[in-house]
XYZ file of C-alpha atoms in Angstrom:
338
model
C 113.562 119.540 101.821
C 110.492 118.210 103.604
C 110.928 114.786 102.042
C 114.568 114.629 103.208
C 113.614 115.561 106.774
C 110.918 112.876 106.957
C 113.219 110.252 105.459
C 115.856 111.021 108.040
C 113.462 110.908 110.972
C 113.872 108.118 113.503
C 110.229 108.141 114.582
C 108.255 104.957 113.979
C 104.482 105.111 113.618
C 102.669 102.636 115.814
C 99.014 101.818 116.200
C 97.159 99.683 118.715
C 93.664 98.913 119.942
C 93.116 100.455 123.375
C 89.474 99.414 123.829
C 87.240 96.751 122.308
C 83.793 95.598 123.340
C 80.644 93.902 122.048
C 77.534 95.761 123.182
C 75.200 93.404 121.294
C 75.216 91.078 118.305
C 74.652 94.076 116.066
C 76.863 96.632 117.785
C 80.641 96.310 118.088
C 82.938 99.077 119.322
C 86.671 99.615 118.954
C 89.047 102.469 119.862
C 92.472 102.758 118.236
C 95.439 105.136 118.491
C 98.145 106.015 115.957
C 101.284 107.892 117.029
C 103.569 109.787 116.899
C 102.378 112.083 114.105
C 103.676 115.455 113.000
C 101.468 118.509 113.383
C 98.520 118.350 110.960
C 98.977 114.698 109.980
C 96.378 113.408 112.454
C 93.621 115.423 110.755
C 94.772 114.292 107.301
C 94.621 110.624 108.261
C 91.538 110.918 110.483
C 89.329 112.626 107.892
C 90.346 110.261 105.078
C 89.925 107.184 107.281
C 86.479 108.240 108.497
C 85.245 108.746 104.928
C 86.683 105.383 103.873
C 85.109 103.625 106.856
C 81.657 105.042 106.130
C 81.677 104.926 102.326
C 84.255 102.490 100.946
C 83.572 99.248 102.838
C 81.270 96.688 101.254
C 78.413 94.997 103.058
C 75.723 92.401 102.343
C 71.994 92.973 102.693
C 68.568 91.938 101.421
C 67.699 94.042 98.366
C 64.378 92.591 97.194
C 61.388 90.617 98.523
C 58.715 88.804 96.518
C 55.320 87.400 97.431
C 52.593 86.552 94.930
C 49.771 87.174 97.420
C 50.672 90.840 98.014
C 48.740 93.325 95.824
C 50.952 96.325 96.676
C 53.595 97.467 99.170
C 51.205 99.316 101.494
C 48.607 96.569 101.756
C 47.804 94.469 104.817
C 47.359 90.705 104.991
C 44.700 89.094 107.180
C 46.368 87.168 109.980
C 49.622 89.206 109.972
C 50.016 91.947 112.552
C 52.432 94.038 110.470
C 51.689 95.658 107.117
C 53.741 94.678 104.059
C 55.649 97.957 104.321
C 56.623 97.216 107.936
C 57.799 93.720 106.976
C 60.047 95.227 104.271
C 61.532 97.614 106.826
C 62.227 94.706 109.188
C 63.933 92.783 106.372
C 66.151 95.808 105.719
C 67.377 95.676 109.320
C 68.703 92.115 109.033
C 72.509 92.060 109.232
C 74.357 89.554 107.032
C 78.007 88.541 106.875
C 79.487 87.253 103.590
C 82.105 87.668 100.874
C 79.772 86.773 98.021
C 79.464 88.653 94.734
C 76.399 88.658 92.550
C 72.860 87.841 93.682
C 71.897 84.946 95.972
C 68.298 83.794 96.368
C 66.832 82.926 99.780
C 63.320 82.411 101.107
C 60.993 82.348 104.108
C 58.213 79.712 104.315
C 56.406 79.435 107.667
C 52.930 78.745 109.014
C 51.287 80.646 111.856
C 50.401 81.448 114.455
C 53.989 82.308 115.450
C 56.686 84.965 115.407
C 58.792 85.117 112.249
C 62.463 86.003 112.801
C 65.690 86.029 110.794
C 66.234 82.428 111.907
C 63.429 81.416 109.524
C 65.351 82.583 106.445
C 66.285 79.582 104.309
C 69.709 80.075 102.705
C 71.056 77.955 99.819
C 73.457 75.168 100.814
C 76.377 75.375 100.912
C 75.975 79.062 101.688
C 78.610 81.740 102.077
C 76.064 83.977 103.841
C 75.711 84.113 107.616
C 72.952 85.823 109.605
C 74.534 87.872 112.402
C 71.453 88.111 114.645
C 68.921 85.327 114.096
C 66.520 86.886 116.645
C 65.776 89.910 114.426
C 61.979 90.275 114.231
C 60.287 90.133 110.814
C 56.559 89.594 111.437
C 53.933 88.164 113.781
C 51.411 85.675 112.407
C 48.215 85.716 114.464
C 46.267 83.156 112.392
C 47.052 79.673 110.962
C 48.115 81.047 107.577
C 51.155 80.418 105.364
C 53.723 83.149 104.765
C 56.074 82.603 101.824
C 58.530 85.303 100.795
C 61.314 85.077 98.206
C 64.426 87.133 98.967
C 67.390 88.441 96.993
C 70.690 89.022 98.796
C 73.431 91.181 97.316
C 76.814 92.634 98.301
C 77.520 96.303 97.617
C 78.662 99.500 99.289
C 76.961 102.617 100.609
C 73.228 103.333 100.673
C 70.992 102.832 97.660
C 67.425 104.069 97.802
C 64.847 101.896 96.100
C 63.169 103.169 92.963
C 59.480 103.969 93.324
C 58.703 102.408 89.925
C 60.741 99.256 90.442
C 57.965 97.061 91.877
C 56.645 94.344 89.575
C 54.766 91.033 89.805
C 54.681 91.049 93.599
C 58.428 91.777 93.786
C 59.376 94.789 95.881
C 62.813 96.481 96.179
C 64.215 97.261 99.623
C 66.448 100.210 100.508
C 69.939 98.684 100.415
C 72.010 99.684 103.452
C 75.379 98.080 102.614
C 77.260 99.897 105.366
C 78.923 97.658 107.983
C 80.251 100.720 109.854
C 77.494 102.475 111.779
C 79.610 105.399 112.907
C 83.232 106.534 112.959
C 84.857 109.332 114.873
C 88.363 110.727 115.246
C 89.956 112.993 117.815
C 93.454 114.422 118.262
C 95.708 114.862 121.276
C 98.656 117.243 120.853
C 101.779 117.390 123.013
C 105.140 119.126 122.913
C 106.004 122.753 122.084
C 107.029 124.674 118.982
C 108.684 122.654 116.236
C 108.703 119.593 118.499
C 104.901 119.462 118.665
C 103.464 116.041 117.873
C 100.015 114.482 117.730
C 98.209 111.273 118.633
C 95.228 110.203 116.538
C 92.302 108.448 118.247
C 89.874 106.506 116.031
C 86.501 105.230 117.297
C 84.593 102.719 115.173
C 81.121 101.235 115.661
C 80.068 98.337 113.379
C 76.863 96.340 112.898
C 78.482 92.984 113.720
C 79.160 91.833 110.155
C 82.719 93.126 110.657
C 84.727 93.795 113.784
C 86.115 97.342 114.157
C 89.618 95.961 113.559
C 88.504 94.269 110.319
C 86.771 97.487 109.234
C 89.947 99.482 109.912
C 91.982 97.041 107.822
C 89.441 97.087 104.965
C 89.257 100.908 104.902
C 93.060 101.192 104.935
C 93.397 98.766 102.038
C 90.756 100.625 100.014
C 92.524 103.944 100.595
C 95.828 102.455 99.436
C 94.157 101.075 96.296
C 92.752 104.517 95.510
C 96.194 106.157 95.683
C 98.206 103.473 93.834
C 97.669 105.129 90.390
C 99.378 108.303 91.619
C 102.487 106.302 92.546
C 102.791 105.149 88.937
C 101.910 108.495 87.317
C 105.478 109.179 86.125
C 105.900 105.679 84.712
C 102.513 105.942 83.044
C 103.602 109.112 81.206
C 106.739 107.356 79.941
C 104.593 104.455 78.782
C 102.257 106.733 76.802
C 105.228 108.438 75.114
C 106.755 105.132 74.042
C 103.636 103.037 73.392
C 103.970 103.384 69.602
C 107.473 101.930 69.792
C 106.360 98.780 71.598
C 105.909 95.666 69.468
C 104.752 92.216 70.600
C 107.732 89.955 71.162
C 107.767 86.195 70.397
C 109.118 85.324 73.869
C 107.687 82.454 75.878
C 106.020 83.203 79.197
C 109.184 82.390 81.187
C 111.297 84.589 78.891
C 108.797 87.416 79.318
C 108.827 87.125 83.090
C 112.647 87.088 83.179
C 112.852 90.196 80.995
C 110.189 91.987 83.025
C 112.158 91.463 86.215
C 115.538 92.419 84.729
C 114.981 95.448 82.542
C 112.670 98.313 81.724
C 110.290 96.200 79.681
C 108.541 95.573 83.004
C 107.609 99.244 83.418
C 104.649 99.303 80.962
C 103.028 96.223 82.504
C 103.380 97.717 85.986
C 101.357 100.678 84.736
C 98.521 98.585 83.283
C 96.022 97.960 86.073
C 93.584 95.056 85.926
C 90.600 97.407 85.845
C 91.770 98.461 82.366
C 91.152 94.901 81.133
C 87.373 95.502 81.507
C 86.801 92.263 83.429
C 83.449 91.548 85.141
C 83.157 93.208 88.554
C 83.136 89.883 90.441
C 86.308 88.688 88.703
C 87.988 92.059 89.234
C 87.137 92.107 92.950
C 88.404 88.544 93.475
C 91.743 89.439 91.836
C 91.977 92.650 93.836
C 91.409 90.809 97.122
C 94.271 88.468 96.186
C 96.619 91.487 95.840
C 96.617 91.294 92.042
C 96.500 94.945 90.995
C 98.505 95.209 87.772
C 99.045 93.177 84.622
C 102.493 92.267 85.910
C 100.918 90.849 89.086
C 98.532 88.798 86.944
C 101.320 87.437 84.706
C 103.183 86.168 87.754
C 100.302 83.755 88.430
C 99.611 80.442 86.753
C 96.215 78.989 85.893
C 96.418 76.822 88.993
C 97.166 79.900 91.127
C 94.035 81.616 89.813
C 91.880 78.560 90.476
C 92.944 78.670 94.136
C 91.441 82.153 94.559
C 88.330 82.112 96.729
C 85.025 82.172 94.771
C 86.923 81.816 91.470
C 85.555 79.454 88.792
C 87.022 77.909 85.661
C 84.848 80.253 83.568
C 86.591 83.227 85.197
C 90.019 81.833 84.287
C 88.926 81.235 80.687
C 87.635 84.797 80.442
C 90.947 86.168 81.735
C 92.871 84.042 79.209
C 90.667 85.256 76.345
C 91.112 88.882 77.429
C 94.905 88.566 77.677
C 95.152 86.917 74.257
C 92.842 89.431 72.600
C 94.184 92.698 74.013
C 97.758 91.900 75.099
C 98.783 88.867 72.999
C 99.971 87.245 76.222
C 99.189 83.844 77.711
C 99.539 82.279 81.154
C 101.552 79.086 81.834
C 99.736 75.980 80.620
C 99.555 74.096 83.912
C 96.892 71.477 84.554
C 94.017 72.512 86.841
């Protein structure tokens, strides 16, 4: 009954940004509203969105620093005002913007006396990493000495505390704060009476400058949708498990397969096989996911040339996908030239 009432409703949900400002290079603010909502829906959406904003969005940060002249993390170096520990804390505060996956090496090589800032970080060229605030302080050199630090940059999500026993050969881990959203808040305004009562959801988002609040809202929404997609296919998945012993590989060509998948129920099993079940490397999986390739059926609708057009995709990734499809599914992609 509830589903029929909602389906027959003429209300249209709308959202818009009612306030947006940049307080500094590392502090963006945005305020959004979503309405009209039925009683209780604002809390459902607000709580889920806040958790997704704070915990599900990926960010890039410096995760490790290395210097051969440093005996241990809590030592001091003659001619540098800050201790090694303070320098590591300053490196943790540097905000980076990127879509990279894996580890990228960077470095700092300067000679004092001078101030060392984020502008002195040497990134590989061409680099997909951008420093949001190049004025971020790292250290102050008070003597004519050389400071050389090797850095590792990585993309991840959430907060990862460094391991106390993970320091080796002058290489020191840094607490990884991969959280572009600094804070998120939601509030609710109710209006109407009785059964006609409706709600307006207000969302406030503060980011560190690597994403705008609008981009963070989009990213959190997409991650929430991805988390709930398996539930939409739960019924089809049960049918697939019941009939999986009856399925036999067919000798159809790729075009014949695609035609049959679109016309009859043979497409149901492949809709229920998600790309994470193929056990692909995390970088390959994330690149496919960002290109809206979620299921095996989505993947089979792409050619080799289509995959090569995906950002940060390499020919080795395509070969690995082809090997996986042939090994586990006995399926191949169209043989187009790269």
